[in-house]
CSV table of C-alpha atoms and ligand atoms in Angstrom, one decimal:
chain,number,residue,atom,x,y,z
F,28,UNK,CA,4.7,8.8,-40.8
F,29,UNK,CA,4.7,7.2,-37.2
F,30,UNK,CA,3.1,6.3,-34.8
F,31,UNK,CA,5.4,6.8,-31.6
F,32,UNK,CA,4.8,5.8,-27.9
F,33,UNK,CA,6.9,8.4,-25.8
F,34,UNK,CA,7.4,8.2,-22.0
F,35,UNK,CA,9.1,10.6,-19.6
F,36,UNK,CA,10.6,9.3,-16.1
F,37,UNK,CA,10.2,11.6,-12.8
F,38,UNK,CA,13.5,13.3,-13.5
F,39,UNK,CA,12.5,14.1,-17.0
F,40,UNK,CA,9.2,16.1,-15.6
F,41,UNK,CA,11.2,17.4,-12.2
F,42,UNK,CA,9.9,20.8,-12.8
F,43,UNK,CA,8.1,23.2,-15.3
F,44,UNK,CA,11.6,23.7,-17.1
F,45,UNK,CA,11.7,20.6,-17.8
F,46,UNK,CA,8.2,20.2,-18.8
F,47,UNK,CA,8.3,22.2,-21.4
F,48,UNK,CA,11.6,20.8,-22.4
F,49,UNK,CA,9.9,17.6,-23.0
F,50,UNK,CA,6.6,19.1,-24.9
F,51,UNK,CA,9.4,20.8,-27.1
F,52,UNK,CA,10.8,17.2,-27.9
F,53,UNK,CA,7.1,16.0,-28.3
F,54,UNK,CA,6.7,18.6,-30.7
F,55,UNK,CA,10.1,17.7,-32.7
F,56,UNK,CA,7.9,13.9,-33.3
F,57,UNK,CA,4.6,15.8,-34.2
F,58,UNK,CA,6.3,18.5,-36.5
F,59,UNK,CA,8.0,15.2,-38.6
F,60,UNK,CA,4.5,14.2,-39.1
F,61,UNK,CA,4.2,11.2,-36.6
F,62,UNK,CA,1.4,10.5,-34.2
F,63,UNK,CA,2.3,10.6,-30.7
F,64,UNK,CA,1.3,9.0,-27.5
F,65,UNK,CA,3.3,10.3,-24.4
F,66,UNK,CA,3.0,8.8,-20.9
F,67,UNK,CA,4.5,11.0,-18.1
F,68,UNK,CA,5.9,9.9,-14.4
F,69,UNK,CA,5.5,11.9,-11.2
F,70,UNK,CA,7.5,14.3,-10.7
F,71,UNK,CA,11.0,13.3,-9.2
F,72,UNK,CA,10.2,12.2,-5.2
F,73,UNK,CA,6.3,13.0,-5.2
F,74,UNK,CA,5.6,9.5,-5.2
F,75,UNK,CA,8.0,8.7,-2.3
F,76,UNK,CA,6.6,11.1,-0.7
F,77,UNK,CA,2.7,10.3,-1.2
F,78,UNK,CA,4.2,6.9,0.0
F,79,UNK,CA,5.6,8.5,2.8
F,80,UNK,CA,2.1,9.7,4.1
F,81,UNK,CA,0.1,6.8,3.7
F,82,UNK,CA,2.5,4.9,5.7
F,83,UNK,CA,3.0,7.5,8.5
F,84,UNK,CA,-1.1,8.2,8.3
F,85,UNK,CA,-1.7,4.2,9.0
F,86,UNK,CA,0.8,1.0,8.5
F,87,UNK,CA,-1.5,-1.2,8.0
F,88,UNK,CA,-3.6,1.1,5.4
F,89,UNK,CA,-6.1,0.2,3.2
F,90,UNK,CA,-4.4,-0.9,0.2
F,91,UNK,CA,-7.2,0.9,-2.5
F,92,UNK,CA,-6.8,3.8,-0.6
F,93,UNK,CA,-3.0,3.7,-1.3
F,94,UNK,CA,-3.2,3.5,-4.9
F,95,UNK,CA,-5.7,6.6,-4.4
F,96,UNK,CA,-3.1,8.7,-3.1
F,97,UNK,CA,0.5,7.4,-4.8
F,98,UNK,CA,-1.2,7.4,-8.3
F,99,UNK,CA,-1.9,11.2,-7.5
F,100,UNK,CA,1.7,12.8,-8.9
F,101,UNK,CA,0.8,11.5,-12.8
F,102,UNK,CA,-2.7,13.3,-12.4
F,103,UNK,CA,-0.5,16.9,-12.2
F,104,UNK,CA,2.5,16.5,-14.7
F,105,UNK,CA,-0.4,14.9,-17.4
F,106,UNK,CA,-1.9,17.9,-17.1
F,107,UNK,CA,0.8,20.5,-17.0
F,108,UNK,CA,2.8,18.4,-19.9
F,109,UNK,CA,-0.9,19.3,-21.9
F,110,UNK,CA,-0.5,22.7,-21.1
F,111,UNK,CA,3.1,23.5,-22.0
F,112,UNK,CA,2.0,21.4,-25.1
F,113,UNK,CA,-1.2,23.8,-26.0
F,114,UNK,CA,1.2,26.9,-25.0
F,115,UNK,CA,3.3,25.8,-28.0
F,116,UNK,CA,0.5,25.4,-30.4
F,117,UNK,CA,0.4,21.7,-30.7
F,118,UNK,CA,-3.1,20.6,-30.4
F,119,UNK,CA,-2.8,18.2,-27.1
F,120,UNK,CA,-5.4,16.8,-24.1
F,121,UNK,CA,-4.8,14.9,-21.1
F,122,UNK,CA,-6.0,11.5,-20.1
F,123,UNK,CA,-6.0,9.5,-16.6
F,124,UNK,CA,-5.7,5.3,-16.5
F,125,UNK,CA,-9.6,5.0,-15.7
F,126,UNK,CA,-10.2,7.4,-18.7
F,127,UNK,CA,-8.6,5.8,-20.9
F,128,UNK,CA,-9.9,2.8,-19.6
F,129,UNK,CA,-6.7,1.1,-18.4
F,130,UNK,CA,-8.3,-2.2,-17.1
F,131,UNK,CA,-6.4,-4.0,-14.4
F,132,UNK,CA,-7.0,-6.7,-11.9
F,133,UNK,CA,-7.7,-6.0,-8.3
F,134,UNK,CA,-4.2,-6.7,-6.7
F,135,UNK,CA,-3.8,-3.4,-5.5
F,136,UNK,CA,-0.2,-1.4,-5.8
F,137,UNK,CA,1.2,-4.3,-8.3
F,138,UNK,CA,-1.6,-4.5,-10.5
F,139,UNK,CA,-1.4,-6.0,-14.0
F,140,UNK,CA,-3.3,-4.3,-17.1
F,141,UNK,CA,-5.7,-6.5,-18.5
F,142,UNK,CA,-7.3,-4.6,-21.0
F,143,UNK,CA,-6.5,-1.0,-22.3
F,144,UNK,CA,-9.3,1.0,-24.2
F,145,UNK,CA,-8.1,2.2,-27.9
F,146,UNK,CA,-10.3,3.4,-30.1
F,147,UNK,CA,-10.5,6.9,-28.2
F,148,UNK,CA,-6.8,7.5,-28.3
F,149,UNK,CA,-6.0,6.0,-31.9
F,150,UNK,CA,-8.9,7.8,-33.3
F,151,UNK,CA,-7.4,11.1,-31.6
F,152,UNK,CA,-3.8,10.5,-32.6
F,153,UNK,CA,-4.7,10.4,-36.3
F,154,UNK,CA,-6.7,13.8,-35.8
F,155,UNK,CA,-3.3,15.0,-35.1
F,156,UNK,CA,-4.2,15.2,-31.5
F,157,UNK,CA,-0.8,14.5,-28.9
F,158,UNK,CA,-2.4,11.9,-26.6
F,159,UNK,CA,-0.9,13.0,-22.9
F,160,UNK,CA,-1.6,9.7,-20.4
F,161,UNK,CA,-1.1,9.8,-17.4
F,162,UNK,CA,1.1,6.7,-16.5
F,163,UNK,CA,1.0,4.1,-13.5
F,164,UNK,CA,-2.3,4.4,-13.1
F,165,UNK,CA,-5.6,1.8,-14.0
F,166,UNK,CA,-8.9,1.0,-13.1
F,167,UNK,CA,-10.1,-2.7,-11.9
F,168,UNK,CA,-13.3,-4.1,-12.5
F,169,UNK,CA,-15.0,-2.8,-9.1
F,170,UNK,CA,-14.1,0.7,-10.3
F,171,UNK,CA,-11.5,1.7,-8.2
F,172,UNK,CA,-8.3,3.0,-8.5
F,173,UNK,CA,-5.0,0.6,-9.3
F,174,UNK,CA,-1.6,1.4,-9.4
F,175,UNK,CA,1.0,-1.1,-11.2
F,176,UNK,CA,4.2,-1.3,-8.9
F,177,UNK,CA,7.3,1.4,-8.7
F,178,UNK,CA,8.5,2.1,-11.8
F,179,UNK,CA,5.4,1.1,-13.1
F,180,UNK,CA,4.6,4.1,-15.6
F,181,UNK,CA,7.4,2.5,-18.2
F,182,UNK,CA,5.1,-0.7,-18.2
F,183,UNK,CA,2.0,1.7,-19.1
F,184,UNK,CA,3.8,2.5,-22.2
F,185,UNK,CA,4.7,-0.6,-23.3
F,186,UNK,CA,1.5,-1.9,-23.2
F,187,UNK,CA,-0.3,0.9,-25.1
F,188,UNK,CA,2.6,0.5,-27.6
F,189,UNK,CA,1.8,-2.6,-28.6
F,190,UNK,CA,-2.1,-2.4,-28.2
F,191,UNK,CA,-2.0,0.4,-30.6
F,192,UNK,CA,0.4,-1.4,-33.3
F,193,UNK,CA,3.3,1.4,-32.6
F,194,UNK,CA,6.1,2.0,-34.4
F,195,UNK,CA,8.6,2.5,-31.0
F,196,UNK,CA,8.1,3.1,-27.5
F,197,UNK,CA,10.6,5.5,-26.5
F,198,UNK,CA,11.6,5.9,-22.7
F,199,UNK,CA,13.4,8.9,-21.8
F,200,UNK,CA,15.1,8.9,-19.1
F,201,UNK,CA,18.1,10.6,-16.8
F,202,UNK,CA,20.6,8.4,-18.3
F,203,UNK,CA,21.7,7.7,-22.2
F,204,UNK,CA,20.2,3.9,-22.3
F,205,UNK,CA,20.8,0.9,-20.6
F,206,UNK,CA,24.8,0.9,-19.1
F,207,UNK,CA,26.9,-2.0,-18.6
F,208,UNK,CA,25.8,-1.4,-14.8
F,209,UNK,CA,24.9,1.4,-12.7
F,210,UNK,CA,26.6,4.4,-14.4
F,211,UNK,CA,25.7,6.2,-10.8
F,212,UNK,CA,27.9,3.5,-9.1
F,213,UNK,CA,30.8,2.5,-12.0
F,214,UNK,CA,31.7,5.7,-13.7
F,215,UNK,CA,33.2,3.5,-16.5
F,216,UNK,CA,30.3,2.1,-17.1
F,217,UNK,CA,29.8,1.8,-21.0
F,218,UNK,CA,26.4,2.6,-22.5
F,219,UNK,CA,25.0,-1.0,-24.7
F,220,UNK,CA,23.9,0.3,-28.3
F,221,UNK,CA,21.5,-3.1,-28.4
F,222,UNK,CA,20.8,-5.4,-25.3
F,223,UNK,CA,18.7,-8.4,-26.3
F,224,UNK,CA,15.0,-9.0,-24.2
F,225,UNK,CA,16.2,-11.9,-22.1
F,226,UNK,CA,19.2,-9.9,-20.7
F,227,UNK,CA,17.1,-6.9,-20.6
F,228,UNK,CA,14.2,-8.8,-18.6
F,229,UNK,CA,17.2,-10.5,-16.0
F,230,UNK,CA,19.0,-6.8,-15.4
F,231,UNK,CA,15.7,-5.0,-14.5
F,232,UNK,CA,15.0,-8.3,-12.5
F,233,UNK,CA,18.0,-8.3,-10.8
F,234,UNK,CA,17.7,-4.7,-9.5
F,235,UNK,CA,18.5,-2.6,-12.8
F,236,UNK,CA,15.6,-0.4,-12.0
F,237,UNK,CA,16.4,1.2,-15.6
F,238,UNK,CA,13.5,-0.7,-16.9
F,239,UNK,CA,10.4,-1.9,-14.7
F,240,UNK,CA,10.6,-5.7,-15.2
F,241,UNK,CA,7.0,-6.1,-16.6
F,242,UNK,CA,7.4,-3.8,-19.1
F,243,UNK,CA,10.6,-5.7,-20.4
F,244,UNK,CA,8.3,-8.8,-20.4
F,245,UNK,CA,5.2,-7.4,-22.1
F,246,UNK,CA,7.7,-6.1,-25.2
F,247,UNK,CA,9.2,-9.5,-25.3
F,248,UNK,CA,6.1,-10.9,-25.7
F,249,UNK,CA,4.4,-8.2,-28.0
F,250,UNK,CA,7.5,-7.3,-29.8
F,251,UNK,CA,7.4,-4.4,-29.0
F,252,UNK,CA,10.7,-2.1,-30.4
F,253,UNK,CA,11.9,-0.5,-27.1
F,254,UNK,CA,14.9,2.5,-26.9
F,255,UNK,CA,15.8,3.7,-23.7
F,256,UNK,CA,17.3,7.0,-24.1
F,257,UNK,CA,18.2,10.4,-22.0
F,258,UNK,CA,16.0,13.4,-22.2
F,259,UNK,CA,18.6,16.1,-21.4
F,260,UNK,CA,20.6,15.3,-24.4
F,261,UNK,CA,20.5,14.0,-28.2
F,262,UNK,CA,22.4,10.8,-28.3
F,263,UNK,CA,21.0,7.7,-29.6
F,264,UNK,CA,20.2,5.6,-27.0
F,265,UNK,CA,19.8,1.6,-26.3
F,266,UNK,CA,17.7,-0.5,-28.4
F,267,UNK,CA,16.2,-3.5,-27.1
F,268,UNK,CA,16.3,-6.6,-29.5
F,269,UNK,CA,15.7,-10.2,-30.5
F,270,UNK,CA,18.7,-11.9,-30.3
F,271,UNK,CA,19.5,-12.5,-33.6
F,272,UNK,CA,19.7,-8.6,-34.0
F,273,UNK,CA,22.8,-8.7,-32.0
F,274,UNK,CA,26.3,-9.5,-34.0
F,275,UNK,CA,28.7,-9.6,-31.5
F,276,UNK,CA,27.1,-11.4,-28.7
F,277,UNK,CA,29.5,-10.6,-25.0
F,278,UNK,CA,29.2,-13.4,-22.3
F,279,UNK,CA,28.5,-11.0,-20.2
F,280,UNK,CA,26.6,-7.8,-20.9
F,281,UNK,CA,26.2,-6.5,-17.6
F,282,UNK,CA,26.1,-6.4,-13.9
F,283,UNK,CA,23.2,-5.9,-11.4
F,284,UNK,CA,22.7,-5.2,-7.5
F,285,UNK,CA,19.3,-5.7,-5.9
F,286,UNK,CA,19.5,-4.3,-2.2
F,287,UNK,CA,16.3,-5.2,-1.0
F,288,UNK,CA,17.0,-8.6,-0.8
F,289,UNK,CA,16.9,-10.8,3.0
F,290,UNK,CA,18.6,-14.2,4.0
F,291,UNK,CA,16.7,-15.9,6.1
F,292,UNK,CA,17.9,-19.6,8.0
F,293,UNK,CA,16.2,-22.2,9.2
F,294,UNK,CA,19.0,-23.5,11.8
F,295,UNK,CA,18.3,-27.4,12.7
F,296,UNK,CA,15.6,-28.5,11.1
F,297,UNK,CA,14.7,-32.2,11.3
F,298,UNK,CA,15.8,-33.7,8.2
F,299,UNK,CA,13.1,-35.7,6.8
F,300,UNK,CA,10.9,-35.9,3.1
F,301,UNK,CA,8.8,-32.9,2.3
F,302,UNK,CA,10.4,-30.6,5.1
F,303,UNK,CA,11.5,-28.6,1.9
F,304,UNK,CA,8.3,-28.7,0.4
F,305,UNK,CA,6.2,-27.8,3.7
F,306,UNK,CA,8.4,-24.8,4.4
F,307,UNK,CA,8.2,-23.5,1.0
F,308,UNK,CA,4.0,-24.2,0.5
F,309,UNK,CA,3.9,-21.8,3.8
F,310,UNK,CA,5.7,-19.0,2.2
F,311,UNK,CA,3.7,-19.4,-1.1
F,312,UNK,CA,0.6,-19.6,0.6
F,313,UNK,CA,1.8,-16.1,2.4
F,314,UNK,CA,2.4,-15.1,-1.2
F,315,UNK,CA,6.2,-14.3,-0.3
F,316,UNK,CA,8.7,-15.5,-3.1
F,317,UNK,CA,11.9,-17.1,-2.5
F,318,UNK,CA,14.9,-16.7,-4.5
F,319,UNK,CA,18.3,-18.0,-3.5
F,320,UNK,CA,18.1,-21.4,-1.8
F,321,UNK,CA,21.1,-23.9,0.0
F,322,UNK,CA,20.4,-26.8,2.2
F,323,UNK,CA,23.2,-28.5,4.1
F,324,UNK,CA,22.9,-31.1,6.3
F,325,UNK,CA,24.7,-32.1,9.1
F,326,UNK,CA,27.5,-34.6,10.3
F,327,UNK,CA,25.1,-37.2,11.5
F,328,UNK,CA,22.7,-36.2,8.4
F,329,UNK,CA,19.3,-36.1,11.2
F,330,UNK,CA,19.5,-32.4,10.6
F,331,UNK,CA,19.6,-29.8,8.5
F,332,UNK,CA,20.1,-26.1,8.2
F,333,UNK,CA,18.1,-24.4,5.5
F,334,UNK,CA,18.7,-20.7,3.7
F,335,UNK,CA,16.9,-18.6,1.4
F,336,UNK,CA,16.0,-15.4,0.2
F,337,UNK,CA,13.0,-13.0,0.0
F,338,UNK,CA,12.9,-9.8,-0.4
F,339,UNK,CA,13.3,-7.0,2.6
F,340,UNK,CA,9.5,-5.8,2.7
F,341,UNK,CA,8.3,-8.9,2.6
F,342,UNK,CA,11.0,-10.2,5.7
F,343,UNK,CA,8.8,-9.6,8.8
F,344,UNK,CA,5.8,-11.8,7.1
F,345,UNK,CA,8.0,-15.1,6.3
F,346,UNK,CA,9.5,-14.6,9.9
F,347,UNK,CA,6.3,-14.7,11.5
F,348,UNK,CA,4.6,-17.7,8.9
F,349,UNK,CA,7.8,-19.7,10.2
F,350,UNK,CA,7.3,-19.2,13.4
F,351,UNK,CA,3.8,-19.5,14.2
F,352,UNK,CA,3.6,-22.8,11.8
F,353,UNK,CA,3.1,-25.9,13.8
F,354,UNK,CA,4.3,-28.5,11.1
F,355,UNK,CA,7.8,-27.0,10.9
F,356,UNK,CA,10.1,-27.8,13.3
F,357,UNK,CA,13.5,-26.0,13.6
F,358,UNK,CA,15.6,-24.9,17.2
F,359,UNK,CA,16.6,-21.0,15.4
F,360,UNK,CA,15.7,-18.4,12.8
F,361,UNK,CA,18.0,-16.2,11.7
F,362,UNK,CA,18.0,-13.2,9.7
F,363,UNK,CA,19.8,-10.7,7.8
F,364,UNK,CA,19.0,-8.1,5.7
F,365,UNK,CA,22.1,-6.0,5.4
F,366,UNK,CA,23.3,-8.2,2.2
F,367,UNK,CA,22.7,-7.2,-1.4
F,368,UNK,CA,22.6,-9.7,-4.6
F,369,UNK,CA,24.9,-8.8,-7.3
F,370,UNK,CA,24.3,-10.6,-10.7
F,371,UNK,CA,26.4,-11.1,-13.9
F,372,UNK,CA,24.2,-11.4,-16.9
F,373,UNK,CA,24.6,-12.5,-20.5
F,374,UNK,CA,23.4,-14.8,-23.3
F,375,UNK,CA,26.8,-15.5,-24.0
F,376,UNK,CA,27.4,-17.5,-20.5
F,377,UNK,CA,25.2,-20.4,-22.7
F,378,UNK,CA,28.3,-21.3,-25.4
F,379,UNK,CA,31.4,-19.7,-23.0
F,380,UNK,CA,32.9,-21.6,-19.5
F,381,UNK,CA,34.6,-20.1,-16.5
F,382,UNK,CA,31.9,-17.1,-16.0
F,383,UNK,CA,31.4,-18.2,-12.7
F,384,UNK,CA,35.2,-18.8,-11.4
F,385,UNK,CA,35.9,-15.6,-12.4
F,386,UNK,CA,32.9,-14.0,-10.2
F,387,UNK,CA,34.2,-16.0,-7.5
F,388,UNK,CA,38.0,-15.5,-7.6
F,389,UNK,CA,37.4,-11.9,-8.3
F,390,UNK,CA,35.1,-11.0,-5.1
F,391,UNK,CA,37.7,-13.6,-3.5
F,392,UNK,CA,40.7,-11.5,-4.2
F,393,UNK,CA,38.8,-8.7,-2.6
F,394,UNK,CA,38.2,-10.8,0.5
F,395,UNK,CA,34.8,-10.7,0.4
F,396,UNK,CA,32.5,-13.7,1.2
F,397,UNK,CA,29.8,-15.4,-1.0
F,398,UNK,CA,26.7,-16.2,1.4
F,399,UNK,CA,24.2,-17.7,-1.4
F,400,UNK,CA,24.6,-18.5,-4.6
F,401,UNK,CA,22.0,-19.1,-7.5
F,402,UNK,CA,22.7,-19.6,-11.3
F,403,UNK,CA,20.2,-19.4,-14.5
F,404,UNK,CA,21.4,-20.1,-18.1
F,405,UNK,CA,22.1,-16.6,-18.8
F,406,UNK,CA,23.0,-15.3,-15.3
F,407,UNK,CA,24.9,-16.0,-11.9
F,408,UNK,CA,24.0,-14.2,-8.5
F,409,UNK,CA,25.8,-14.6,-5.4
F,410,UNK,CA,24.6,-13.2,-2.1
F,411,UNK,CA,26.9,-10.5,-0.3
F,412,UNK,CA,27.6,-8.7,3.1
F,413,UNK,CA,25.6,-5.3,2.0
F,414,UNK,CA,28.8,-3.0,2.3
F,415,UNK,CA,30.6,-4.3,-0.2
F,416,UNK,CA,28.2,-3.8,-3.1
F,417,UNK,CA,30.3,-0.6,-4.8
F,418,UNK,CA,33.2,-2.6,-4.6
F,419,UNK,CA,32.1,-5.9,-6.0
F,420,UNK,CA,30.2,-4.4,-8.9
F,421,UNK,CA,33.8,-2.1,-9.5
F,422,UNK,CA,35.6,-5.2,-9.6
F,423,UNK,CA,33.3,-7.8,-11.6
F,424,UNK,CA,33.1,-4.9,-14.1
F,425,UNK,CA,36.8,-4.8,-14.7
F,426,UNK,CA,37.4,-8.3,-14.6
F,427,UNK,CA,34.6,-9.3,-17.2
F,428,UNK,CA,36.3,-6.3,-19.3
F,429,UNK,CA,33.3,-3.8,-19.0
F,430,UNK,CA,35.1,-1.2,-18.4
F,431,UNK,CA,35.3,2.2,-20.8
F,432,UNK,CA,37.3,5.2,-20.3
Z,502,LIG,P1,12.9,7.2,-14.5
Z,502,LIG,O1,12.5,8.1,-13.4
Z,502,LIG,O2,13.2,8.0,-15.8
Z,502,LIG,O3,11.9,6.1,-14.7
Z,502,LIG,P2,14.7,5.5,-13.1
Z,502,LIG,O4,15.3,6.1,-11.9
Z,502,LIG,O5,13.5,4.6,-12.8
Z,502,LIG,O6,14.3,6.6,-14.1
Z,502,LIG,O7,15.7,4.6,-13.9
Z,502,LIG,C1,16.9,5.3,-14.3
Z,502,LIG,C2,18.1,4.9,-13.3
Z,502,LIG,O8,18.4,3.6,-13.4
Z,502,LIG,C3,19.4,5.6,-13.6
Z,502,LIG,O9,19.4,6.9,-13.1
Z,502,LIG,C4,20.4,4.7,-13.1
Z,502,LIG,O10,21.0,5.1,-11.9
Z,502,LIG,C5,19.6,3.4,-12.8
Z,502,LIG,N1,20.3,2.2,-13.4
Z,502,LIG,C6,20.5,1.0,-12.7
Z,502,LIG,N2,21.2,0.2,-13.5
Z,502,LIG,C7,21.3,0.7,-14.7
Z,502,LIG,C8,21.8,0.3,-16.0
Z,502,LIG,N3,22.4,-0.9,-16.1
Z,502,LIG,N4,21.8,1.2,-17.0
Z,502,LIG,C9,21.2,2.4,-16.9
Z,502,LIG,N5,20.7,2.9,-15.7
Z,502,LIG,C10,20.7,2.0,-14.7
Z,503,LIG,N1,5.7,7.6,-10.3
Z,503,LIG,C1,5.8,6.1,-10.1
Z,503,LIG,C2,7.0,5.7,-9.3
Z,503,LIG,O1,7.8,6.6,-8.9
Z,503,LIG,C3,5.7,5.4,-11.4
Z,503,LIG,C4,6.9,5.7,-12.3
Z,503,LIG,O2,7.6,6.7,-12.2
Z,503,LIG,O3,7.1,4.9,-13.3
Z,503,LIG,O4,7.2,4.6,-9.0
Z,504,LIG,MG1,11.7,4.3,-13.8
């Protein structure tokens, strides 16, 4: 016997069909005789579209009173998964974040869980109950309402997973596991039988929304055995492991493409010590992160142009801390948000050379133009015009020899 953490993404729960198409693989784990957890999504687009109000009721909403409303489509699909559950004889109950209690901090839509109730839900399990939680959802300290980021249900999971000792956390989804890249975008896209947690944790990073990044961290640090597989059919799926689990290890695994990404310049600033470091405290103190960085300095070396990256939403807010700060002096800003990052991951890139002058002669061949570059041990990223993400990711993926039939 088992005990099994199961959680269903939006497409999985799109509609009562396929409700009951995942209480009937629920059941298929309770009739084997293992204890079950399941965490459930929104249905597909209900929380784009509770999004969608709040912003088009107020922009500049109340941030508790947003995780009120988005954390509203796991509420319905906990219930109904119950239902479908009960309507097939297996003895099942639902149960919301604050019910559980998922504890979070306060930061509101991106909270982190710092302390999840179990005795309840273990103590259920073994009664042969199926535990049905509603996922994305906590509850902070001054008893309101918290929400843990898009994608955030697949980090409610994880983390009961390993604060109930389980045997697997299993994340269906509308794909067969974790792909080489996009399968949506590169039809010869090959599905991995194993990706280790480091490469895991860069790809959901770098825009592989597959996985939500937290969760891929909190199983790296819990050990938590993680398969991403597809509810719609019966193949095995992707396990994610230690390294040493993996034989054959590929310098590069896979490919990534983050579209909400921003390059901002700095055009003339006066080159002096601690420019860097007062432009850069700024955006920290506005809680913006910066990615991708280049300096370069003039002919005369009195001044210097300076570009980074943040990400799109948080664009408007680094524009407006630039200009308004008095102790940073520079004669343009400059913007652009129509570029995408694409990313070539893999723990192989540590013992293997050349990864990188193949990613550059390969989007040179295709005559497009690197804007930023930025490089980790196991991956590279280069900043694009946005158009030609489709055919960058195409071509990387053939020339790293990703591609399957
Ligand atoms: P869910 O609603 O089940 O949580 P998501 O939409 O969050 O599903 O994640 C699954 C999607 O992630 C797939 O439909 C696929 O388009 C996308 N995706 C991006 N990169 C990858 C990748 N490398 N492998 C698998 N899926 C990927
Ligand atoms: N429903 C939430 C979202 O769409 C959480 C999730 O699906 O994981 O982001
Ligand atoms: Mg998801």
């Amino acid at each position: 016997m088992s005990r099994i953490v199961m959680k269903f993404g939006g497409t999985s729960v799109a509609d009562l069909d396929r409700i009951r198409n995942v209480a009937a693989r629920v059941k298929k784990e309770t009739d084997a005789g293992n204890q079950v957890a399941v965490f459930v999504s929104a249905m597909a687009g209900t929380t784009d579209q509770l999004v969608k109000w709040v912003e088009e009721i107020s922009p500049m909403h109340d941030a508790r009173e947003y995780d009120t409303v988005v954390s509203a489509g796991e509420q319905i699909t906990s219930g109904l998964l119950a239902i479908a559950l009960q309507d097939m004889g297996v003895p099942a109950r639902s149960w919301l974040g604050w019910q559980i209690p998922f504890k979070t901090n306060q930061l509101h839509s991106a909270a982190r869980i710092e302390e999840i109730g179990t005795d309840e839900l273990i103590r259920r399990m073994e009664d042969g109950i199926v535990c049905v939680v509603a996922g994305f959802q906590g509850i902070s300290d001054d008893n309101r309402i918290t929400t843990l980021g898009r994608g955030g249900s697949d980090t409610s999971a994880v983390a009961l997973a390993a604060a109930v000792n389980a045997d697997r956390c299993d994340i269906y989804t509308d794909v067969e596991g974790v792909y080489t890249t996009d399968p949506r975008i590169v039809p010869q896209a090959q599905k991995l039988d194993k990706i280790t947690y480091e490469e895991m944790l860069e790809m959901a990073s770098l825009g592989a929304k597959v996985l939500q990044t937290r969760s891929v961290a909190m199983a790296m640090n819990h050990g938590v055995r993680v398969q991403v597989l597809s509810s719609f059919t019966d193949k095995p799926g992707t396990l994610v492991v230690d390294e040493d689990e993996i034989v054959e290890k590929q310098v590069v695994s896979g490919i990534a493409y983050a579209k909400n990404e921003a390059q901002v310049t700095l055009v003339g600033v006066i080159n002096k010590p601690g420019i860097a470091s007062d432009v850069f405290t700024l955006l920290a103190d506005g809680n913006i992160n910066v990615d991708m960085i280049i300096q370069n300095e003039t002919e005369d070396g009195r001044k210097t142009d300076l570009t980074f990256t943040v990400t799109e939403n948080d664009l408007e807010k680094a524009e407006k801390i630039l200009n308004d700060a008095d102790n940073v002096e520079f004669s343009s800003l400059m913007t652009d948000s129509n570029v995408v990052k694409i990313s070539v991951i893999g723990v192989g890139m540590r013992s293997h050379a050349g990864v990188a002058a193949t990613m550059f002669k390969t989007l040179a061949d295709k005559g497009i133009n690197i804007q930023v570059i930025s490089t980790s041990e196991i991956k590279i990223s280069v900043l694009i015009e946005a158009e030609y993400t489709e055919l960058a990711v195409r071509a990387l993926h053939t020339a790293y020899g990703l591609d399957g039939e």
